Coordinates of C-alpha atoms and ligand atoms in Angstrom, one line a residue:
M21 CA -245.5 -37.6 3.5
D22 CA -242.1 -36.2 3.0
N23 CA -240.4 -34.5 0.1
L24 CA -237.0 -35.5 1.1
A25 CA -236.7 -38.8 -0.8
P26 CA -233.4 -40.7 -1.0
A27 CA -231.7 -41.4 -4.3
I28 CA -233.3 -43.7 -6.8
T29 CA -231.6 -46.2 -9.1
P30 CA -233.4 -46.2 -12.5
P31 CA -233.1 -49.1 -14.8
K32 CA -231.1 -48.8 -18.1
G33 CA -232.9 -46.6 -20.6
I34 CA -234.5 -44.4 -18.0
G35 CA -232.9 -41.2 -16.8
D36 CA -229.8 -41.6 -19.0
N37 CA -230.8 -39.5 -22.0
E38 CA -228.0 -36.9 -21.6
P39 CA -228.3 -33.9 -24.0
S40 CA -225.3 -33.0 -26.1
N41 CA -225.2 -29.3 -25.6
Q42 CA -221.8 -28.7 -24.0
E43 CA -222.9 -25.5 -22.1
V44 CA -225.6 -27.5 -20.4
L45 CA -223.3 -30.3 -19.5
D46 CA -220.6 -28.1 -18.0
W47 CA -223.2 -26.3 -15.9
V48 CA -224.7 -29.5 -14.7
Q49 CA -221.1 -30.8 -13.9
E50 CA -220.5 -27.6 -11.9
V51 CA -223.7 -28.0 -9.8
V52 CA -222.8 -31.8 -9.4
R53 CA -219.4 -30.8 -7.9
L54 CA -221.0 -28.4 -5.5
T55 CA -224.0 -30.4 -4.4
T56 CA -222.5 -34.0 -4.8
P57 CA -225.7 -36.0 -5.6
D58 CA -225.5 -39.8 -5.7
N59 CA -226.5 -39.8 -9.4
I60 CA -228.0 -37.6 -12.2
F61 CA -231.3 -38.3 -13.8
W62 CA -231.8 -36.7 -17.2
C63 CA -235.4 -36.2 -17.8
D64 CA -236.7 -36.8 -21.4
G65 CA -240.3 -36.5 -20.7
S66 CA -241.3 -39.9 -22.0
D67 CA -244.3 -41.9 -20.8
E68 CA -241.8 -44.7 -19.5
E69 CA -240.0 -42.0 -17.5
H70 CA -243.1 -40.8 -16.1
A71 CA -244.5 -44.2 -15.1
Y72 CA -241.2 -44.9 -13.4
L73 CA -241.1 -41.7 -11.5
L74 CA -244.7 -42.1 -10.3
Q75 CA -244.0 -45.5 -8.9
E76 CA -240.9 -44.3 -7.2
A77 CA -242.6 -41.2 -5.8
Q78 CA -245.3 -43.5 -4.3
R79 CA -242.8 -46.1 -2.9
L80 CA -240.9 -43.2 -1.3
G81 CA -244.0 -41.5 0.1
V82 CA -243.6 -38.3 -1.9
V83 CA -247.1 -38.8 -3.4
T84 CA -250.2 -41.0 -2.6
K85 CA -252.2 -42.5 -5.4
L86 CA -255.8 -41.4 -5.1
N87 CA -258.9 -43.6 -6.0
E88 CA -258.2 -44.8 -9.6
E89 CA -261.9 -45.1 -10.2
K90 CA -262.9 -41.7 -9.1
L91 CA -259.8 -39.8 -10.0
P92 CA -257.7 -41.8 -12.5
G93 CA -253.9 -40.9 -12.8
S94 CA -254.3 -38.6 -9.7
Y95 CA -252.0 -38.1 -6.7
L96 CA -251.9 -36.4 -3.5
H97 CA -248.8 -34.6 -2.1
R98 CA -248.6 -33.0 1.4
S99 CA -246.0 -30.3 1.9
K100 CA -244.4 -29.5 5.2
A101 CA -246.7 -27.3 7.4
N102 CA -244.0 -24.6 7.4
D103 CA -243.9 -24.7 3.6
V104 CA -247.3 -23.9 2.0
A105 CA -247.0 -20.7 0.2
R106 CA -244.6 -18.2 -1.6
V107 CA -242.3 -16.4 0.6
E108 CA -242.0 -12.8 -0.6
Q109 CA -239.6 -11.7 2.1
F110 CA -237.1 -14.3 1.1
T111 CA -237.6 -13.8 -2.7
L112 CA -234.5 -11.8 -3.9
I113 CA -233.6 -9.9 -7.1
C114 CA -229.9 -9.9 -7.4
T115 CA -229.0 -7.2 -9.9
P116 CA -225.7 -5.4 -10.0
T117 CA -227.1 -2.3 -8.5
E118 CA -229.9 -1.9 -6.0
D119 CA -231.6 0.7 -8.3
E120 CA -232.0 -1.9 -10.9
A121 CA -234.2 -4.0 -8.4
G122 CA -235.9 -1.0 -7.2
P123 CA -237.8 0.0 -4.0
T124 CA -240.5 -2.7 -4.2
N125 CA -238.1 -5.6 -4.5
N126 CA -235.6 -7.3 -2.0
W127 CA -232.3 -6.5 -3.5
R128 CA -229.1 -8.4 -2.8
D129 CA -225.6 -8.1 -4.1
P130 CA -225.2 -10.9 -6.7
A131 CA -221.6 -12.0 -5.8
E132 CA -222.5 -12.2 -2.1
T133 CA -225.6 -14.0 -2.7
Y134 CA -224.0 -16.6 -5.0
Q135 CA -221.4 -17.1 -2.3
Q136 CA -224.0 -17.6 0.4
L137 CA -226.0 -20.0 -1.9
N138 CA -222.8 -21.9 -2.7
E139 CA -222.2 -22.5 1.1
M140 CA -225.8 -23.6 1.5
L141 CA -225.7 -26.0 -1.5
K142 CA -222.3 -27.5 -0.6
G143 CA -223.1 -31.3 -0.4
A144 CA -226.9 -30.6 -0.4
M145 CA -227.8 -33.4 -2.7
K146 CA -225.6 -36.1 -1.1
G147 CA -227.8 -39.3 -0.7
R148 CA -230.3 -37.9 -3.2
T149 CA -230.8 -38.0 -7.0
M150 CA -230.2 -34.8 -9.0
F151 CA -232.9 -34.5 -11.7
V152 CA -232.2 -32.3 -14.8
I153 CA -235.5 -31.1 -16.3
P154 CA -235.2 -29.4 -19.8
Y155 CA -238.4 -27.4 -20.4
I156 CA -240.0 -24.9 -22.9
M157 CA -242.3 -21.9 -21.8
G158 CA -244.6 -20.9 -24.6
P159 CA -246.0 -22.8 -27.6
P160 CA -242.8 -24.5 -29.0
D161 CA -243.1 -22.7 -32.4
S162 CA -243.6 -19.1 -30.7
P163 CA -241.0 -16.5 -31.3
L164 CA -241.6 -15.8 -27.6
A165 CA -240.9 -19.4 -26.4
K166 CA -238.0 -19.7 -23.9
V167 CA -236.0 -22.7 -23.0
G168 CA -235.1 -23.5 -19.4
F169 CA -233.2 -26.2 -17.4
E170 CA -234.1 -26.8 -13.9
I171 CA -231.9 -28.9 -11.7
T172 CA -233.8 -30.2 -8.6
D173 CA -233.6 -32.9 -6.0
S174 CA -237.4 -33.1 -5.6
L175 CA -239.5 -35.8 -7.3
Y176 CA -242.6 -33.7 -6.8
V177 CA -241.0 -30.8 -8.7
V178 CA -240.2 -33.2 -11.7
L179 CA -243.7 -34.6 -11.6
S180 CA -245.2 -31.1 -11.4
M181 CA -243.0 -29.7 -14.2
R182 CA -244.1 -32.2 -16.5
I183 CA -247.7 -30.9 -16.2
M184 CA -246.9 -27.2 -15.9
T185 CA -244.3 -26.9 -18.9
R186 CA -243.6 -28.7 -22.1
M187 CA -240.9 -30.9 -20.6
G188 CA -238.2 -33.2 -21.9
S189 CA -236.5 -33.9 -25.3
V190 CA -238.8 -31.3 -27.0
A191 CA -237.0 -28.6 -25.2
V192 CA -233.5 -29.9 -26.0
K193 CA -234.5 -29.9 -29.7
R194 CA -235.8 -26.4 -29.4
L195 CA -232.5 -25.2 -27.9
E196 CA -230.5 -27.0 -30.6
S197 CA -232.6 -25.2 -33.4
S198 CA -232.7 -21.8 -31.6
E199 CA -230.9 -18.9 -33.1
N200 CA -229.6 -17.2 -29.9
G201 CA -228.9 -20.3 -27.8
E202 CA -230.3 -18.6 -24.8
W203 CA -231.5 -20.7 -22.0
N204 CA -232.4 -20.2 -18.3
R205 CA -230.4 -21.9 -15.5
G206 CA -232.5 -23.0 -12.6
V207 CA -231.1 -24.7 -9.5
H208 CA -233.5 -26.0 -6.8
S209 CA -232.6 -27.8 -3.7
L210 CA -234.9 -28.7 -0.9
L211 CA -232.0 -28.6 1.6
D212 CA -233.8 -29.6 4.8
I213 CA -237.0 -27.6 4.1
N214 CA -236.2 -25.2 6.9
P215 CA -237.9 -21.8 6.7
E216 CA -234.7 -20.2 8.1
R217 CA -232.6 -21.4 5.2
R218 CA -235.2 -20.6 2.4
L219 CA -234.1 -18.1 -0.3
I220 CA -235.6 -17.8 -3.9
C221 CA -233.0 -15.9 -5.8
H222 CA -233.1 -14.3 -9.2
F223 CA -230.0 -13.2 -11.3
P224 CA -231.7 -11.5 -14.2
Q225 CA -228.5 -10.5 -15.9
D226 CA -227.3 -14.1 -15.9
N227 CA -230.7 -15.6 -16.8
A228 CA -230.3 -17.6 -13.7
I229 CA -232.4 -18.7 -10.7
I230 CA -231.4 -20.4 -7.5
S231 CA -234.1 -21.6 -5.1
V232 CA -233.3 -23.4 -1.8
G233 CA -235.1 -24.6 1.3
S234 CA -238.7 -24.9 0.0
G235 CA -240.7 -27.5 -1.9
Y236 CA -243.8 -25.5 -2.6
G237 CA -245.3 -24.3 -5.8
G238 CA -244.3 -20.9 -6.8
N239 CA -241.1 -21.1 -4.8
V240 CA -239.8 -24.2 -6.8
L241 CA -241.6 -24.7 -10.0
L242 CA -239.0 -22.3 -11.4
S243 CA -240.7 -22.1 -14.8
K244 CA -243.6 -20.2 -13.4
K245 CA -243.2 -17.1 -11.3
C246 CA -239.3 -17.2 -11.3
L247 CA -238.8 -17.6 -15.1
A248 CA -242.0 -16.6 -16.7
L249 CA -242.6 -13.4 -14.6
R250 CA -239.5 -12.3 -12.8
I251 CA -236.9 -13.2 -15.3
G252 CA -239.4 -12.8 -18.1
S253 CA -240.3 -9.2 -17.2
Y254 CA -236.6 -8.3 -17.2
L255 CA -236.2 -9.8 -20.7
A256 CA -239.4 -8.3 -21.8
R257 CA -238.3 -4.9 -21.1
K258 CA -235.0 -5.3 -22.9
Q259 CA -236.7 -7.0 -25.9
G260 CA -239.8 -4.7 -26.1
W261 CA -242.6 -7.1 -25.0
L262 CA -244.7 -7.7 -21.9
A263 CA -244.6 -10.6 -19.3
E264 CA -247.6 -10.2 -17.0
H265 CA -249.6 -11.9 -14.3
M266 CA -252.6 -12.2 -16.5
L267 CA -255.1 -14.8 -17.5
I268 CA -256.1 -14.8 -21.2
L269 CA -259.6 -15.7 -22.2
G270 CA -261.7 -15.9 -25.4
V271 CA -265.2 -14.6 -25.7
E272 CA -267.4 -15.5 -28.6
S273 CA -270.9 -14.1 -29.1
P274 CA -273.8 -16.1 -30.5
E275 CA -273.2 -14.4 -33.9
G276 CA -269.5 -15.8 -33.8
Q277 CA -267.8 -12.6 -33.1
K278 CA -264.7 -13.3 -31.0
H279 CA -262.5 -11.2 -28.8
Y280 CA -259.7 -12.0 -26.5
V281 CA -259.2 -10.4 -23.1
A282 CA -256.3 -10.4 -20.6
A283 CA -256.8 -9.7 -16.9
A284 CA -254.5 -9.1 -14.0
F285 CA -255.8 -10.1 -10.6
P286 CA -253.4 -10.6 -7.7
S287 CA -252.7 -14.1 -6.4
A288 CA -256.0 -16.0 -5.4
C289 CA -258.2 -13.1 -6.6
G290 CA -260.1 -15.0 -9.4
K291 CA -257.9 -15.5 -12.5
T292 CA -258.5 -19.2 -12.8
N293 CA -262.2 -18.7 -12.2
F294 CA -262.6 -15.9 -14.8
A295 CA -260.5 -17.8 -17.4
M296 CA -262.8 -20.8 -17.3
M297 CA -266.2 -19.0 -16.5
I298 CA -269.4 -20.4 -17.9
P299 CA -271.9 -17.6 -18.7
P300 CA -275.4 -17.8 -17.0
E301 CA -278.4 -19.0 -18.8
H302 CA -279.3 -15.6 -20.0
F303 CA -276.3 -15.4 -22.1
N304 CA -277.2 -18.6 -24.0
G305 CA -274.9 -18.9 -27.2
W306 CA -272.1 -16.9 -25.6
K307 CA -268.8 -19.0 -25.1
I308 CA -265.8 -18.4 -23.0
T309 CA -262.6 -20.3 -23.9
T310 CA -259.3 -20.4 -22.0
I311 CA -255.8 -19.5 -23.4
G312 CA -254.3 -19.2 -20.0
D313 CA -255.1 -18.8 -16.2
D314 CA -252.0 -17.1 -14.7
I315 CA -249.4 -15.7 -17.0
A316 CA -249.5 -13.9 -20.3
W317 CA -246.6 -13.0 -22.6
M318 CA -247.5 -10.2 -25.0
Q319 CA -246.0 -8.7 -28.1
I320 CA -246.8 -6.1 -30.6
G321 CA -248.1 -7.8 -33.9
D322 CA -247.4 -6.4 -37.4
D323 CA -250.9 -5.0 -37.5
G324 CA -250.3 -2.8 -34.4
R325 CA -252.3 -4.9 -32.0
L326 CA -251.2 -6.6 -28.8
Y327 CA -250.9 -10.4 -29.2
A328 CA -250.7 -12.8 -26.2
V329 CA -249.5 -16.4 -25.6
N330 CA -249.8 -18.4 -22.4
P331 CA -246.2 -19.8 -21.6
E332 CA -247.5 -22.5 -19.4
N333 CA -248.8 -26.0 -20.2
G334 CA -250.9 -26.5 -17.1
Y335 CA -252.8 -24.9 -14.3
F336 CA -251.6 -24.6 -10.7
G337 CA -254.9 -23.4 -9.2
V338 CA -256.2 -22.6 -5.9
V339 CA -258.5 -25.7 -4.6
P340 CA -260.6 -24.3 -1.8
G341 CA -263.8 -22.9 -3.2
T342 CA -263.7 -24.8 -6.5
S343 CA -267.0 -26.5 -7.0
Y344 CA -269.4 -27.5 -9.8
K345 CA -271.3 -24.4 -8.8
S346 CA -268.4 -21.9 -8.8
N347 CA -266.2 -23.3 -11.6
P348 CA -267.5 -26.4 -13.4
N349 CA -264.8 -26.5 -16.0
A350 CA -262.1 -26.7 -13.3
M351 CA -264.0 -29.5 -11.5
K352 CA -264.1 -31.5 -14.8
S353 CA -260.4 -30.7 -15.5
I354 CA -259.2 -32.1 -12.1
Q355 CA -261.0 -35.5 -12.2
R356 CA -257.9 -37.1 -13.8
N357 CA -254.2 -36.8 -14.1
T358 CA -254.0 -34.3 -11.5
I359 CA -251.6 -33.7 -8.6
Y360 CA -253.4 -32.3 -5.6
T361 CA -251.2 -30.5 -2.9
N362 CA -252.4 -30.0 0.7
V363 CA -256.1 -31.0 0.3
A364 CA -257.7 -33.5 2.6
Q365 CA -258.0 -37.3 1.7
T366 CA -261.1 -39.3 2.4
D367 CA -261.2 -42.8 3.6
D368 CA -261.9 -44.1 0.1
G369 CA -259.0 -42.3 -1.6
D370 CA -261.1 -39.3 -2.8
V371 CA -260.2 -35.7 -1.9
W372 CA -262.0 -33.1 0.1
W373 CA -261.8 -29.3 0.7
E374 CA -263.7 -26.4 2.0
G375 CA -266.3 -25.3 -0.5
K376 CA -266.4 -28.6 -2.5
D377 CA -269.8 -29.7 -3.6
G378 CA -271.9 -32.1 -1.4
E379 CA -271.6 -33.0 2.3
P380 CA -268.3 -33.2 4.0
P381 CA -267.0 -36.8 4.7
Q382 CA -267.5 -38.1 8.2
H383 CA -263.8 -38.7 8.4
A384 CA -260.8 -37.6 6.4
I385 CA -257.1 -37.0 6.8
D386 CA -256.5 -33.3 6.7
W387 CA -253.7 -31.5 4.8
R388 CA -251.3 -32.0 7.8
G389 CA -251.9 -35.7 7.9
N390 CA -254.1 -35.6 11.0
D391 CA -257.5 -37.1 11.5
W392 CA -260.3 -34.7 10.5
T393 CA -264.1 -34.8 11.1
P394 CA -266.8 -32.1 10.2
A395 CA -266.6 -31.1 14.0
S396 CA -262.7 -30.4 13.8
K397 CA -261.7 -26.8 14.3
E398 CA -258.9 -27.2 11.9
K399 CA -259.4 -26.7 8.1
A400 CA -259.5 -29.9 6.1
A401 CA -257.5 -28.4 3.2
H402 CA -255.0 -25.6 3.4
P403 CA -256.5 -22.3 2.2
N404 CA -253.6 -22.2 -0.4
S405 CA -254.0 -25.9 -1.3
R406 CA -253.5 -26.3 -5.1
F407 CA -254.2 -28.6 -8.0
A408 CA -251.7 -29.0 -10.9
V409 CA -253.4 -30.2 -14.1
P410 CA -252.5 -30.3 -17.8
Q411 CA -254.4 -27.5 -19.7
W412 CA -255.4 -30.1 -22.1
N413 CA -258.0 -31.5 -19.5
N414 CA -259.9 -28.1 -19.7
P415 CA -263.3 -28.7 -21.7
A416 CA -263.1 -24.9 -22.4
L417 CA -259.5 -24.8 -23.7
D418 CA -259.3 -22.4 -26.7
H419 CA -258.5 -23.8 -30.2
D420 CA -255.7 -21.3 -30.6
V421 CA -253.8 -22.0 -27.4
E422 CA -250.8 -23.3 -29.3
K423 CA -250.7 -20.4 -31.9
G424 CA -247.1 -19.2 -31.8
D425 CA -247.9 -15.6 -32.6
G426 CA -250.7 -15.4 -30.0
V427 CA -254.2 -14.1 -29.9
P428 CA -255.1 -10.4 -30.3
I429 CA -256.1 -8.6 -27.1
S430 CA -259.0 -6.3 -27.3
A431 CA -259.3 -5.4 -23.6
I432 CA -256.9 -5.5 -20.5
I433 CA -258.6 -5.7 -17.2
F434 CA -257.0 -4.9 -13.8
G435 CA -258.8 -6.0 -10.6
G436 CA -258.2 -6.4 -7.0
R437 CA -259.9 -7.7 -3.9
R438 CA -261.4 -4.6 -2.3
S439 CA -264.2 -4.5 0.4
D440 CA -264.9 -0.9 -0.4
T441 CA -264.0 2.0 -2.7
M442 CA -263.7 0.2 -6.0
P443 CA -266.9 -0.1 -8.2
L444 CA -267.7 -3.3 -9.9
V445 CA -266.3 -2.1 -13.1
F446 CA -264.9 1.1 -14.7
Q447 CA -263.1 1.9 -17.9
A448 CA -259.9 4.0 -18.1
F449 CA -260.0 7.1 -20.3
D450 CA -257.1 5.9 -22.5
W451 CA -253.7 3.9 -22.3
E452 CA -252.0 6.3 -20.2
H453 CA -254.8 6.6 -17.6
G454 CA -255.2 2.8 -17.8
T455 CA -251.5 2.4 -16.9
Y456 CA -252.1 4.7 -14.0
V457 CA -255.1 2.5 -12.9
G458 CA -253.0 -0.6 -13.1
A459 CA -250.0 1.0 -11.4
M460 CA -252.3 2.1 -8.4
M461 CA -254.1 -1.2 -8.0
A462 CA -254.4 -2.4 -4.5
S463 CA -255.7 -5.6 -3.0
E464 CA -256.3 -7.5 0.2
M465 CA -253.6 -10.1 0.8
T466 CA -254.5 -13.7 0.4
A467 CA -253.0 -17.1 1.6
A468 CA -251.0 -17.5 -1.7
A469 CA -248.1 -15.8 0.1
V470 CA -247.0 -16.0 3.7
G471 CA -247.9 -12.6 5.2
A472 CA -250.7 -10.4 6.7
L473 CA -254.0 -11.9 5.4
G474 CA -256.7 -9.4 4.5
Q475 CA -254.4 -6.4 4.7
V476 CA -254.8 -4.0 1.8
R477 CA -251.6 -3.3 0.0
R478 CA -250.7 -1.7 -3.5
D479 CA -250.0 -4.4 -5.9
P480 CA -249.3 -2.7 -9.2
M481 CA -250.7 -4.7 -12.2
A482 CA -250.8 -7.7 -9.8
M483 CA -246.9 -7.8 -10.2
L484 CA -245.7 -6.6 -6.9
P485 CA -244.2 -9.9 -6.0
F486 CA -243.3 -10.8 -9.6
C487 CA -241.6 -7.9 -11.3
G488 CA -237.8 -8.7 -11.8
Y489 CA -236.7 -5.2 -12.0
N490 CA -237.4 -1.6 -10.9
M491 CA -241.1 -1.0 -10.7
G492 CA -240.7 2.5 -12.0
E493 CA -239.0 1.4 -15.1
Y494 CA -241.7 -1.2 -15.4
F495 CA -244.3 1.6 -15.5
K496 CA -242.3 3.5 -18.1
H497 CA -242.1 0.4 -20.2
W498 CA -245.9 0.2 -20.1
L499 CA -246.1 3.8 -21.0
K500 CA -244.0 3.2 -24.0
I501 CA -245.9 0.3 -25.3
G502 CA -249.1 2.2 -25.7
P503 CA -248.1 4.6 -28.3
R504 CA -246.5 1.8 -30.3
L505 CA -249.9 0.2 -30.7
K506 CA -252.1 1.3 -33.6
N507 CA -255.0 -0.3 -32.0
P508 CA -254.3 -0.5 -28.3
P509 CA -256.6 -2.7 -26.0
L510 CA -259.0 -0.7 -23.9
I511 CA -258.2 -0.9 -20.2
F512 CA -260.7 -1.6 -17.5
H513 CA -260.7 -2.2 -13.7
V514 CA -263.0 -4.6 -12.0
N515 CA -263.8 -5.5 -8.3
W516 CA -265.8 -8.7 -7.6
F517 CA -265.3 -8.4 -3.8
R518 CA -267.1 -5.1 -2.8
K519 CA -268.9 -5.8 0.6
G520 CA -272.2 -4.5 2.0
G521 CA -272.8 -3.1 5.4
D522 CA -273.4 -6.7 6.6
G523 CA -269.9 -7.9 5.5
S524 CA -271.2 -10.0 2.7
Y525 CA -270.2 -9.7 -1.0
L526 CA -272.6 -7.5 -2.9
W527 CA -271.9 -9.1 -6.3
P528 CA -272.6 -12.8 -7.0
G529 CA -269.4 -13.2 -9.0
F530 CA -268.1 -16.3 -10.9
G531 CA -270.5 -17.0 -13.9
E532 CA -272.3 -13.7 -13.3
N533 CA -269.1 -11.9 -14.1
M534 CA -270.1 -12.4 -17.8
R535 CA -272.4 -9.5 -17.3
V536 CA -269.4 -7.3 -16.7
L537 CA -267.4 -8.8 -19.5
K538 CA -270.3 -8.2 -21.8
W539 CA -270.2 -4.5 -21.2
I540 CA -266.5 -4.6 -21.7
I541 CA -266.9 -6.2 -25.1
D542 CA -269.7 -3.7 -25.9
R543 CA -267.2 -0.9 -25.2
C544 CA -264.5 -2.7 -27.3
E545 CA -267.1 -2.9 -30.2
G546 CA -268.0 0.8 -29.8
H547 CA -271.7 0.4 -29.1
G548 CA -271.7 0.1 -25.2
G549 CA -272.9 3.3 -23.4
A550 CA -271.3 4.8 -20.4
A551 CA -271.3 7.8 -18.0
E552 CA -268.2 9.7 -17.4
T553 CA -267.1 10.0 -13.8
E554 CA -264.0 11.2 -11.8
I555 CA -262.5 7.7 -12.1
G556 CA -263.3 6.7 -15.6
Y557 CA -266.3 5.5 -17.6
I558 CA -269.0 3.4 -15.8
P559 CA -272.0 1.7 -17.3
R560 CA -275.3 3.5 -16.7
P561 CA -278.1 1.1 -15.6
E562 CA -279.4 1.0 -19.2
D563 CA -275.9 -0.2 -20.4
F564 CA -275.6 -3.2 -18.2
D565 CA -277.5 -6.3 -18.7
L566 CA -279.0 -7.7 -15.5
E567 CA -281.7 -9.9 -17.1
G568 CA -282.3 -13.1 -15.3
L569 CA -280.3 -12.0 -12.2
E570 CA -282.0 -11.2 -8.9
I571 CA -280.3 -8.2 -7.4
T572 CA -281.9 -5.1 -6.1
R573 CA -281.4 -1.6 -7.5
E574 CA -279.9 -0.5 -4.2
T575 CA -277.3 -3.2 -4.3
M576 CA -276.4 -2.1 -7.9
R577 CA -276.1 1.4 -6.6
E578 CA -273.8 0.3 -3.8
L579 CA -271.7 -1.7 -6.3
F580 CA -271.2 1.4 -8.5
A581 CA -271.0 4.0 -5.8
I582 CA -268.0 6.4 -6.1
K583 CA -267.8 7.7 -2.6
G584 CA -265.8 10.9 -2.1
D585 CA -264.5 10.0 1.4
E586 CA -263.4 6.6 0.3
W587 CA -261.6 8.1 -2.7
K588 CA -259.9 10.7 -0.6
K589 CA -258.4 7.9 1.5
E590 CA -257.6 5.9 -1.8
I591 CA -255.7 8.9 -3.3
A592 CA -253.8 9.3 0.0
G593 CA -252.9 5.5 -0.3
Q594 CA -251.7 6.1 -3.8
Q595 CA -249.7 9.1 -2.6
E596 CA -247.9 6.9 0.0
F597 CA -246.9 4.5 -2.8
F598 CA -245.6 7.4 -4.8
D599 CA -243.6 8.6 -1.9
N600 CA -241.8 5.3 -1.6
M601 CA -241.2 5.1 -5.3
Q602 CA -240.5 8.8 -5.6
R603 CA -237.1 8.6 -7.5
F604 CA -238.4 6.3 -10.1
M605 CA -242.0 7.4 -10.8
P606 CA -242.5 8.4 -14.5
P607 CA -243.8 12.0 -14.7
E608 CA -246.8 10.9 -16.8
L609 CA -248.1 9.0 -13.6
S610 CA -247.5 11.9 -11.3
A611 CA -249.7 14.0 -13.8
Q612 CA -252.3 11.3 -13.7
R613 CA -252.4 11.4 -10.0
D614 CA -252.7 15.2 -9.9
K615 CA -255.6 15.0 -12.4
L616 CA -257.4 12.4 -10.4
A617 CA -257.1 14.4 -7.2
A618 CA -258.2 17.5 -9.1
R619 CA -261.4 15.7 -10.4
F620 CA -262.1 15.0 -6.7
G621 CA -261.7 18.6 -6.0
S622 CA -258.3 18.7 -4.2
Ligands
GTP710 P1 -253.4 -17.6 -8.4 O1 -253.3 -18.9 -8.9 O2 -253.0 -17.5 -6.9 O3 -252.7 -16.6 -9.1 O4 -254.9 -17.2 -8.1 P2 -256.1 -16.8 -9.1 O5 -256.2 -15.3 -9.4 O6 -256.2 -17.7 -10.3 O7 -257.4 -17.0 -8.3 P3 -258.6 -18.2 -8.3 O8 -259.5 -18.0 -9.5 O9 -258.0 -19.4 -8.0 O10 -259.5 -17.7 -7.1 C1 -259.2 -17.5 -5.8 C2 -260.2 -17.5 -4.9 O11 -261.2 -16.4 -5.2 C3 -261.0 -18.8 -4.9 O12 -261.4 -19.1 -3.4 C4 -262.2 -18.4 -5.5 O13 -263.4 -19.2 -5.1 C5 -262.5 -16.9 -5.3 N1 -263.2 -16.2 -6.4 C6 -262.8 -16.4 -7.8 N2 -263.7 -15.6 -8.4 C7 -264.5 -15.0 -7.5 C8 -265.7 -14.2 -7.8 O14 -266.1 -13.8 -8.9 N3 -266.3 -13.9 -6.6 C9 -266.0 -14.3 -5.4 N4 -266.7 -13.9 -4.3 N5 -264.9 -15.0 -5.2 C10 -264.2 -15.4 -6.3
SPV711 C1 -249.7 -17.1 -7.1 O1 -249.4 -17.1 -6.0 O2 -249.9 -16.2 -8.0 C2 -249.8 -18.5 -8.0 C3 -249.4 -19.6 -7.2 O3 -250.2 -18.5 -9.1 S1 -247.7 -19.9 -7.1 O4 -247.2 -20.7 -8.3 O5 -247.5 -20.7 -5.8 O6 -247.0 -18.6 -7.1
MN712 MN1 -250.6 -16.5 -9.9

């Protein structure tokens, strides 16, 4: 399968719905002069357009249709083997000064980078069709909603953007009626999908993104990490709101009491799973609903609470490990109208991956396009294989997902993938301490980005790869938001991934995470008990509901153990991060670090 499809020639009435906005037209013409495509395809998001593009994508081998009876409306795409994840080392923040990007980002001079990109893009779309995709991030009537235009030479990007965003004429209309006329300019070209000519560049001051040389997910669906997080976070600081790498879920008690919770876990650390969780039997009558699984835009409401919307329209979720046992709502969602990327295909046009329910097929085509059998040493699906599916397929979708003002957030949860040190859950003392807890988050690296798998690294608020400006300024922004909230969310930290001496997970996770969430909700309602420790509040055994779960008291002790030697190491790791950030660290966080060290007696 190849991404590099030649130009297509649509029939009259398709692809010719040019918008009237002169700024957009001028910009597109400018990119046309540079990249010299054979033709321009203006996307309007209509069903006719979609049907035509799907047909062309199949004809040109960009996607393969899957078994219509088993997976109606679903397709498989294989990316190149050198192009399967985000590339953080080639993701650049091009602000006028290096300090604006800060020590955690790859900074490049904007003028030099524009020039380099112009060289790379010269004639890049010759022989190809240029697609122009108008899209909205956020519920269309939300004051937070943002319009973007993505130019791309990838059919896969067009098909995916139709799932992940509100795409087409609706965005053109939104721009026409917008007060500030603001819109994001995104240019994407596959070039020759060469890792040595791969750059994902952000120009926050120009509200612009240019991505070249990749065809994969977070590198090329410019709405997602590029606009909603990197450019989004930059705008959010200027405009006084928050753009975060967070899921948003609703939790309703049997009595009908409802809370919303936002949670930041790093890539491939459980956001989609938590956002769609089904509580265990013992929690009969409790209901979890999804607002979003990856990104939250949050603003301060008139009542002094924090309100969140999901800017996206679909889920781009990790496939391996998804099963009716771990995430039934995700499984139900991906039975139709789904684009699978880099999973294995069975002989009857079904899909297969590691961790799916049932027996593996006797034969399949693996994610690279090679023959695969259960005896193969290679994985059938890539560890970062993904599904793209409209959120409307989710049986647990929250009724207020389109609410423009968002839903009120009672708790914010931070969490990393940590084999040791971090207890199952603890609560921060207050907003400032909670900001410190988020800022000091660390996690073992996953397959979502190219890099050293399993290595623990600091990933503040799960935003290390996604903060579009100086991380120190980002912390200051967080510190400023708290005091502006009359009723701030309580802040927690969780770790589903602590391991025992034998290397296996101590906590069963998935649906059982409801038990942790229940304690969090109890705390929000003011009736959950806790013990005060050096790191925050943790539930005492009597505060934590374990009924119906087989787990030993010893395992629970391990899960909640706060070990002095581990914490000495942890504080040293935090110190190292401070040292790298020294010029930019807000004094409040230094004070928090000193207090934490003092509580451990040093
Ligand atoms: P991104 O889309 O990359 O931002 O990831 P995400 O945070 O949405 O992660 P996701 O929910 O897709 O989970 C990633 C991996 O973690 C999958 O392989 C899951 O099976 C696994 N996982 C999720 N929740 C749990 C849990 O509670 N316990 C354990 N042990 N694994 C989990
Ligand atoms: C992540 O890596 O956090 C993702 C997947 O959500 S991607 O869109 O590829 O960034
Ligand atoms: Mn993510």
